[in-house]
Coordinates of C-alpha atoms and ligand atoms in Angstrom, one line a residue:
M76 CA 12.4 -12.9 79.3
S77 CA 15.5 -14.7 78.0
A78 CA 18.0 -13.0 75.9
T79 CA 17.2 -15.3 72.9
G80 CA 13.5 -14.5 73.4
D81 CA 14.4 -10.8 73.1
L82 CA 16.0 -11.6 69.8
A83 CA 12.8 -13.2 68.5
N84 CA 10.9 -10.1 69.4
L85 CA 13.4 -7.9 67.8
Q86 CA 13.1 -9.9 64.6
K87 CA 9.3 -9.5 64.6
E88 CA 9.7 -5.8 65.1
F89 CA 12.1 -5.6 62.2
E90 CA 9.9 -7.6 60.0
Q91 CA 6.9 -5.3 60.6
Q92 CA 8.9 -2.2 59.9
A93 CA 10.5 -3.7 56.8
S94 CA 7.2 -4.7 55.3
A95 CA 6.0 -1.1 55.7
V96 CA 8.8 0.4 53.6
V97 CA 7.5 1.9 50.4
G98 CA 10.0 4.5 49.3
R99 CA 13.6 5.4 49.5
E100 CA 13.2 7.6 52.5
A101 CA 11.6 4.9 54.6
W102 CA 14.2 2.4 53.5
D103 CA 17.0 4.8 54.6
A104 CA 15.3 5.3 58.0
L105 CA 15.0 1.5 58.4
R106 CA 18.6 0.9 57.5
I107 CA 19.9 3.6 60.0
A108 CA 17.6 2.3 62.7
W109 CA 18.8 -1.3 62.4
V110 CA 22.3 -1.5 61.0
G111 CA 23.4 2.2 61.3
R112 CA 26.9 2.4 62.7
K113 CA 26.1 4.8 65.5
Q114 CA 22.8 3.7 67.0
G115 CA 21.7 0.7 65.0
K116 CA 19.6 -1.7 67.1
L117 CA 21.8 -4.6 66.3
K118 CA 25.0 -2.9 67.3
D119 CA 25.0 -3.6 71.0
L120 CA 23.7 -7.1 70.9
M121 CA 27.2 -8.6 70.8
A122 CA 28.2 -6.3 73.6
R123 CA 25.5 -7.8 75.8
M124 CA 27.3 -11.1 75.7
K125 CA 29.0 -10.5 79.0
D126 CA 25.6 -10.4 80.7
I127 CA 24.6 -13.8 79.3
P128 CA 25.2 -16.9 81.4
P129 CA 28.2 -18.8 80.0
E130 CA 26.2 -21.9 79.1
E131 CA 23.9 -19.9 76.9
R132 CA 26.5 -17.7 75.2
R133 CA 27.0 -20.0 72.3
D134 CA 23.3 -20.2 71.3
Y135 CA 22.9 -16.5 71.9
G136 CA 25.9 -15.6 69.7
Q137 CA 24.6 -17.8 66.9
A138 CA 21.0 -16.3 67.2
V139 CA 22.5 -12.8 67.0
N140 CA 24.4 -13.7 63.9
R141 CA 21.3 -15.2 62.3
L142 CA 19.3 -12.1 63.1
K143 CA 22.0 -9.8 61.7
T144 CA 22.2 -11.9 58.5
T145 CA 18.4 -11.8 58.1
V146 CA 18.2 -8.1 58.7
E147 CA 21.0 -7.3 56.3
Q148 CA 19.7 -9.5 53.6
R149 CA 16.3 -8.1 53.8
I150 CA 17.5 -4.5 53.7
Q151 CA 19.6 -5.3 50.7
A152 CA 16.7 -7.0 48.9
L153 CA 14.6 -4.0 49.6
D154 CA 17.3 -1.8 48.1
V155 CA 17.3 -3.8 44.9
E156 CA 13.5 -3.7 44.7
L157 CA 13.4 0.1 45.2
E158 CA 16.1 0.6 42.6
A159 CA 14.1 -1.3 40.0
K160 CA 11.1 0.8 40.8
E161 CA 13.1 4.0 40.5
K162 CA 14.5 3.0 37.2
A163 CA 11.0 2.1 35.8
A164 CA 9.7 5.5 37.1
S165 CA 12.5 7.4 35.4
R166 CA 11.8 5.6 32.1
T167 CA 8.1 6.7 32.3
V168 CA 9.2 10.3 32.8
T169 CA 11.5 10.2 29.7
A170 CA 8.6 8.7 27.6
L171 CA 6.6 11.8 28.4
D172 CA 9.2 14.3 27.6
V173 CA 7.1 17.0 26.1
T174 CA 10.2 19.0 24.9
L175 CA 11.0 16.3 22.3
P176 CA 10.1 17.2 18.7
G177 CA 6.9 15.5 17.5
R178 CA 7.0 12.4 15.3
K179 CA 5.6 13.0 11.9
P180 CA 2.8 10.5 11.0
S181 CA 3.7 8.6 7.9
L182 CA 0.9 9.0 5.4
G183 CA 0.1 6.6 2.6
T184 CA 0.4 7.5 -1.0
L185 CA -1.8 6.5 -4.0
H186 CA -0.1 4.3 -6.6
P187 CA 1.1 6.1 -9.7
I188 CA -1.4 4.1 -11.8
T189 CA -4.2 5.3 -9.6
L190 CA -3.0 8.8 -9.7
V191 CA -2.9 8.9 -13.5
A192 CA -6.2 7.0 -13.9
R193 CA -8.0 9.4 -11.5
Q194 CA -6.6 12.4 -13.4
I195 CA -7.7 10.9 -16.7
E196 CA -11.2 10.2 -15.3
S197 CA -11.5 13.8 -14.0
I198 CA -10.4 15.4 -17.3
F199 CA -13.0 13.3 -19.1
A200 CA -15.7 14.0 -16.5
E201 CA -15.3 17.7 -17.3
L202 CA -15.8 16.9 -21.0
G203 CA -19.1 15.1 -20.0
Y204 CA -17.9 11.5 -20.0
S205 CA -19.0 9.0 -17.3
V206 CA -17.1 5.9 -16.1
A207 CA -18.1 2.4 -17.2
E208 CA -16.6 -0.9 -16.1
G209 CA -16.6 -4.4 -17.5
P210 CA -15.3 -7.9 -16.4
E211 CA -11.6 -8.8 -16.8
I212 CA -12.6 -12.4 -17.7
E213 CA -14.3 -12.0 -21.1
D214 CA -15.7 -14.2 -23.8
D215 CA -14.7 -14.3 -27.4
Y216 CA -17.8 -12.5 -28.5
H217 CA -17.2 -9.3 -26.5
N218 CA -13.4 -9.2 -26.8
F219 CA -13.2 -10.1 -30.5
E220 CA -16.2 -11.0 -32.5
A221 CA -18.4 -8.0 -31.8
L222 CA -15.4 -5.8 -32.4
N223 CA -15.2 -7.1 -36.0
F224 CA -12.3 -9.5 -35.5
P225 CA -13.3 -12.3 -37.9
P226 CA -12.8 -15.9 -36.6
D227 CA -9.2 -17.0 -37.1
H228 CA -8.3 -13.4 -38.0
P229 CA -4.6 -13.0 -37.3
A230 CA -5.3 -9.9 -35.2
R231 CA -6.4 -12.2 -32.5
E232 CA -2.9 -13.6 -32.3
T233 CA -1.2 -10.2 -32.5
Q234 CA -2.8 -9.5 -29.1
D235 CA -1.2 -12.6 -27.6
T236 CA -4.4 -13.6 -25.9
L237 CA -4.3 -15.5 -22.6
F238 CA -7.1 -18.1 -22.7
L239 CA -8.6 -19.8 -19.7
E240 CA -8.9 -23.5 -19.5
R241 CA -12.4 -24.5 -20.6
A242 CA -14.6 -26.1 -17.9
Q243 CA -15.8 -29.6 -18.8
A244 CA -19.2 -31.0 -17.7
D245 CA -19.7 -34.7 -16.7
D246 CA -21.1 -35.5 -20.1
G247 CA -18.0 -34.1 -21.7
T248 CA -19.5 -30.9 -23.1
L249 CA -17.1 -28.0 -22.9
G250 CA -18.0 -24.7 -21.2
P251 CA -17.7 -21.4 -22.9
K252 CA -14.3 -20.3 -24.3
L253 CA -13.1 -17.6 -21.8
L254 CA -10.1 -15.4 -21.9
L255 CA -8.5 -12.5 -20.0
R256 CA -9.5 -9.4 -21.9
T257 CA -6.7 -8.2 -24.1
H258 CA -8.0 -4.6 -24.2
T259 CA -10.8 -2.5 -22.7
S260 CA -12.7 -2.3 -26.0
P261 CA -15.1 -5.1 -25.0
V262 CA -16.5 -2.5 -22.5
Q263 CA -17.5 -0.4 -25.6
I264 CA -19.6 -3.4 -26.7
R265 CA -21.2 -4.0 -23.3
T266 CA -22.0 -0.3 -23.0
M267 CA -23.7 -0.1 -26.4
L268 CA -25.6 -3.3 -25.8
G269 CA -26.6 -2.2 -22.4
R270 CA -27.8 1.3 -23.1
E271 CA -31.1 2.2 -24.6
K272 CA -30.0 5.0 -26.9
P273 CA -27.2 7.3 -27.8
P274 CA -25.8 9.8 -27.1
I275 CA -23.2 7.8 -25.3
R276 CA -20.1 9.3 -23.7
V277 CA -18.1 6.9 -21.5
I278 CA -14.5 6.1 -20.5
C279 CA -13.6 2.6 -19.2
P280 CA -10.5 2.3 -17.2
G281 CA -9.2 -1.2 -16.2
R282 CA -6.7 -4.0 -16.3
V283 CA -5.9 -5.8 -19.5
Y284 CA -3.8 -8.9 -20.2
R285 CA -1.5 -10.1 -22.9
N286 CA 1.1 -12.8 -23.1
D287 CA 3.9 -10.2 -23.4
N288 CA 6.8 -9.6 -20.9
D289 CA 9.8 -7.3 -21.3
L290 CA 11.1 -3.9 -20.1
R291 CA 8.1 -2.0 -21.5
H292 CA 5.5 -4.7 -21.4
S293 CA 4.0 -6.6 -18.5
P294 CA 1.4 -9.5 -18.9
M295 CA -1.0 -7.3 -17.0
F296 CA -1.3 -3.6 -17.7
H297 CA -3.9 -0.8 -17.7
Q298 CA -5.9 0.9 -20.4
V299 CA -8.6 3.6 -20.5
E300 CA -11.1 3.2 -23.3
G301 CA -13.2 6.1 -24.5
L302 CA -16.4 5.9 -26.6
A303 CA -18.6 8.6 -27.9
I304 CA -21.7 8.0 -30.0
A305 CA -24.1 10.6 -31.2
E306 CA -25.7 12.1 -34.3
G307 CA -23.2 13.8 -36.6
L308 CA -20.0 13.0 -34.7
T309 CA -16.9 13.4 -36.9
F310 CA -13.3 12.6 -37.0
G311 CA -12.7 16.3 -36.3
D312 CA -14.6 16.0 -33.0
M313 CA -12.4 13.1 -32.0
K314 CA -9.2 15.0 -32.9
G315 CA -10.4 18.1 -31.0
T316 CA -11.4 16.0 -27.9
L317 CA -8.0 14.1 -27.9
D318 CA -6.1 17.3 -28.3
A319 CA -7.9 19.0 -25.4
F320 CA -7.4 15.9 -23.3
C321 CA -3.6 15.6 -24.0
K322 CA -3.1 19.3 -23.3
R323 CA -4.7 18.8 -19.9
L324 CA -3.0 15.5 -19.1
F325 CA 0.5 16.7 -20.0
S326 CA 0.8 20.5 -20.5
A327 CA -0.8 23.3 -22.5
D328 CA 2.1 23.4 -25.0
T329 CA 1.6 19.7 -25.9
D330 CA 0.8 18.9 -29.5
I331 CA -0.7 15.8 -30.9
R332 CA -0.2 14.2 -34.3
L333 CA -2.2 11.4 -35.9
R334 CA -0.7 8.6 -38.0
P335 CA -3.0 6.3 -40.1
S336 CA -3.3 2.9 -38.4
F337 CA -5.6 -0.1 -38.4
F338 CA -8.0 -1.6 -35.9
P339 CA -10.7 -4.0 -36.9
F340 CA -13.4 -2.1 -35.0
T341 CA -12.6 1.4 -36.2
E342 CA -12.5 3.0 -39.7
P343 CA -10.6 5.1 -40.3
S344 CA -8.1 4.5 -37.5
A345 CA -5.2 6.4 -36.2
E346 CA -2.4 6.3 -33.7
V347 CA -1.9 9.4 -31.7
D348 CA 1.5 10.7 -30.7
V349 CA 2.1 13.6 -28.2
T350 CA 5.1 15.9 -27.9
C351 CA 7.7 14.1 -25.8
A352 CA 7.3 15.4 -22.3
A353 CA 10.9 14.8 -21.5
C354 CA 12.5 16.9 -24.2
K355 CA 9.5 19.0 -25.3
G356 CA 9.8 17.7 -28.9
K357 CA 13.6 18.3 -29.4
G358 CA 14.4 14.6 -29.4
C359 CA 15.9 12.5 -26.6
A360 CA 16.5 9.0 -25.4
T361 CA 12.9 8.6 -24.0
C362 CA 11.4 9.3 -27.5
S363 CA 14.2 7.6 -29.5
D364 CA 15.1 11.1 -30.9
T365 CA 11.7 11.5 -32.6
G366 CA 10.3 14.2 -30.3
W367 CA 7.1 12.3 -30.1
M368 CA 5.6 9.6 -27.8
E369 CA 2.9 7.2 -28.9
I370 CA 0.1 7.0 -26.4
L371 CA -3.2 6.4 -28.0
G372 CA -5.0 4.3 -30.6
C373 CA -8.3 5.7 -32.0
G374 CA -10.7 5.8 -34.8
M375 CA -14.3 6.2 -36.0
V376 CA -16.4 3.2 -34.8
D377 CA -16.9 0.9 -37.7
P378 CA -20.6 0.9 -38.9
R379 CA -20.6 -2.9 -38.6
V380 CA -19.8 -2.7 -34.9
L381 CA -22.6 -0.2 -34.4
E382 CA -25.0 -2.3 -36.3
G383 CA -24.1 -5.4 -34.3
C384 CA -24.9 -3.5 -31.1
G385 CA -28.3 -2.4 -32.4
I386 CA -27.3 1.2 -33.2
D387 CA -28.4 2.5 -36.6
P388 CA -25.1 3.5 -38.4
D389 CA -27.1 5.7 -40.9
R390 CA -28.2 7.9 -38.0
Y391 CA -25.4 7.7 -35.5
S392 CA -21.6 7.9 -35.7
G393 CA -19.0 7.7 -33.1
Y394 CA -15.4 7.5 -32.2
A395 CA -13.4 5.4 -29.8
F396 CA -9.9 5.6 -28.4
G397 CA -7.7 3.5 -26.1
L398 CA -4.8 4.8 -24.0
G399 CA -2.1 3.0 -22.0
I400 CA -2.1 4.3 -18.4
D401 CA 1.2 2.6 -17.4
R402 CA 3.0 4.3 -20.3
V403 CA 1.8 7.7 -19.0
A404 CA 2.8 6.9 -15.4
M405 CA 6.2 5.6 -16.5
N406 CA 6.8 8.8 -18.5
R407 CA 5.5 11.1 -15.8
Y408 CA 7.5 9.6 -13.0
N409 CA 10.6 8.6 -15.0
I410 CA 10.2 4.9 -14.5
P411 CA 12.3 3.0 -17.0
N412 CA 10.9 -0.5 -16.3
I413 CA 7.2 -1.3 -16.2
R414 CA 7.8 -4.0 -13.5
V415 CA 8.7 -1.4 -11.0
L416 CA 5.0 -0.4 -11.1
F417 CA 3.9 -3.8 -9.9
E418 CA 6.6 -4.9 -7.4
N419 CA 5.0 -3.2 -4.4
D420 CA 8.3 -1.6 -3.3
E421 CA 7.3 1.1 -0.8
R422 CA 10.2 3.3 -2.0
L423 CA 8.5 3.9 -5.3
L424 CA 5.4 5.3 -3.5
R425 CA 7.6 7.6 -1.4
Q426 CA 9.1 9.0 -4.6
V427 CA 5.8 9.8 -6.3
R428 CA 4.4 11.5 -3.3
T429 CA 3.5 15.0 -4.3
Ligands
LIG204 N1 -8.1 -1.6 -28.2 C1 -7.0 -1.1 -29.0 C2 -5.8 -1.7 -28.4 O1 -5.8 -2.2 -27.3 C3 -6.9 0.4 -28.8 C4 -8.0 1.1 -29.4 C5 -9.2 1.4 -28.7 C6 -8.0 1.5 -30.7 C7 -10.2 2.1 -29.3 C8 -9.0 2.2 -31.3 C9 -10.1 2.5 -30.6 O2 -4.8 -1.8 -29.1

């Protein structure tokens, strides 16, 4: 066989061995066997030149050089390939390092409004109240008329009602006048109209809307309404209930005080203040140095309201109250601006986590 034919066989042999290389050890063996300085298979090829007939020497020399280049390049490429594999493997090992400290899962938190609302619900549940709900889009009847707000009574304006655009039929007739409820009191009406008979004891938490927007007011906020109707309920029952409620919501040493007030649907009516939680009644910036915080409106349900809902006012009496949830949350978590509650900034939730 010619010397150049030998070279072709050598190349084939190399190619077979190279393609069988899977790890660093096999690669090392391949490298030593072919290009090793001492006994590499390619080492003596040039030395064989003297045995080649002179007219073939040029071709032979060139073929040897091509083979060397091929072998060297392939060995180098294999090196690069192996190195990449080794790196990937070492990364996998690091990812499984069992000595690293564990990662804490980040748990979600309930919103302060939800926390306070749930606490209020559970306090009243213990006092025998159940939860009722009503629609946020209301009509004039449930939000005002049935609550004894006469038509065009200025009280409707004091609540800065947000009215919805009235739908118009093809023949021009206007749909019902709808509004975003300005308080949770319409749920009182829906409860009384929907129930067969007293005794009734419900609380109604929910969103309410008014055209009002400053540091302490947002166009959407949250109230809880309470309603109790039974035979012989008195103003004293209401006061006792609210006192027990406030002591549980804030702290056992919280006092309440009632100031005369007016609501069209209660008579007599009162506003309820509680001992300022921030200064315990001493007077501070939160309570404008009064020692008290206003949190509730309440009163005995006006007999006209009972009558309008089909409840005999000669037999039954009742009381109602309304409480701002946002105020309580702001106070409890020291939030100076009501908007912070509705901006969805995750940092707020991290701060209220208990
Ligand atoms: N609905 C009243 C308000 O939003 C609060 C209230 C409720 C007062 C029930 C008395 C009784 O201002």
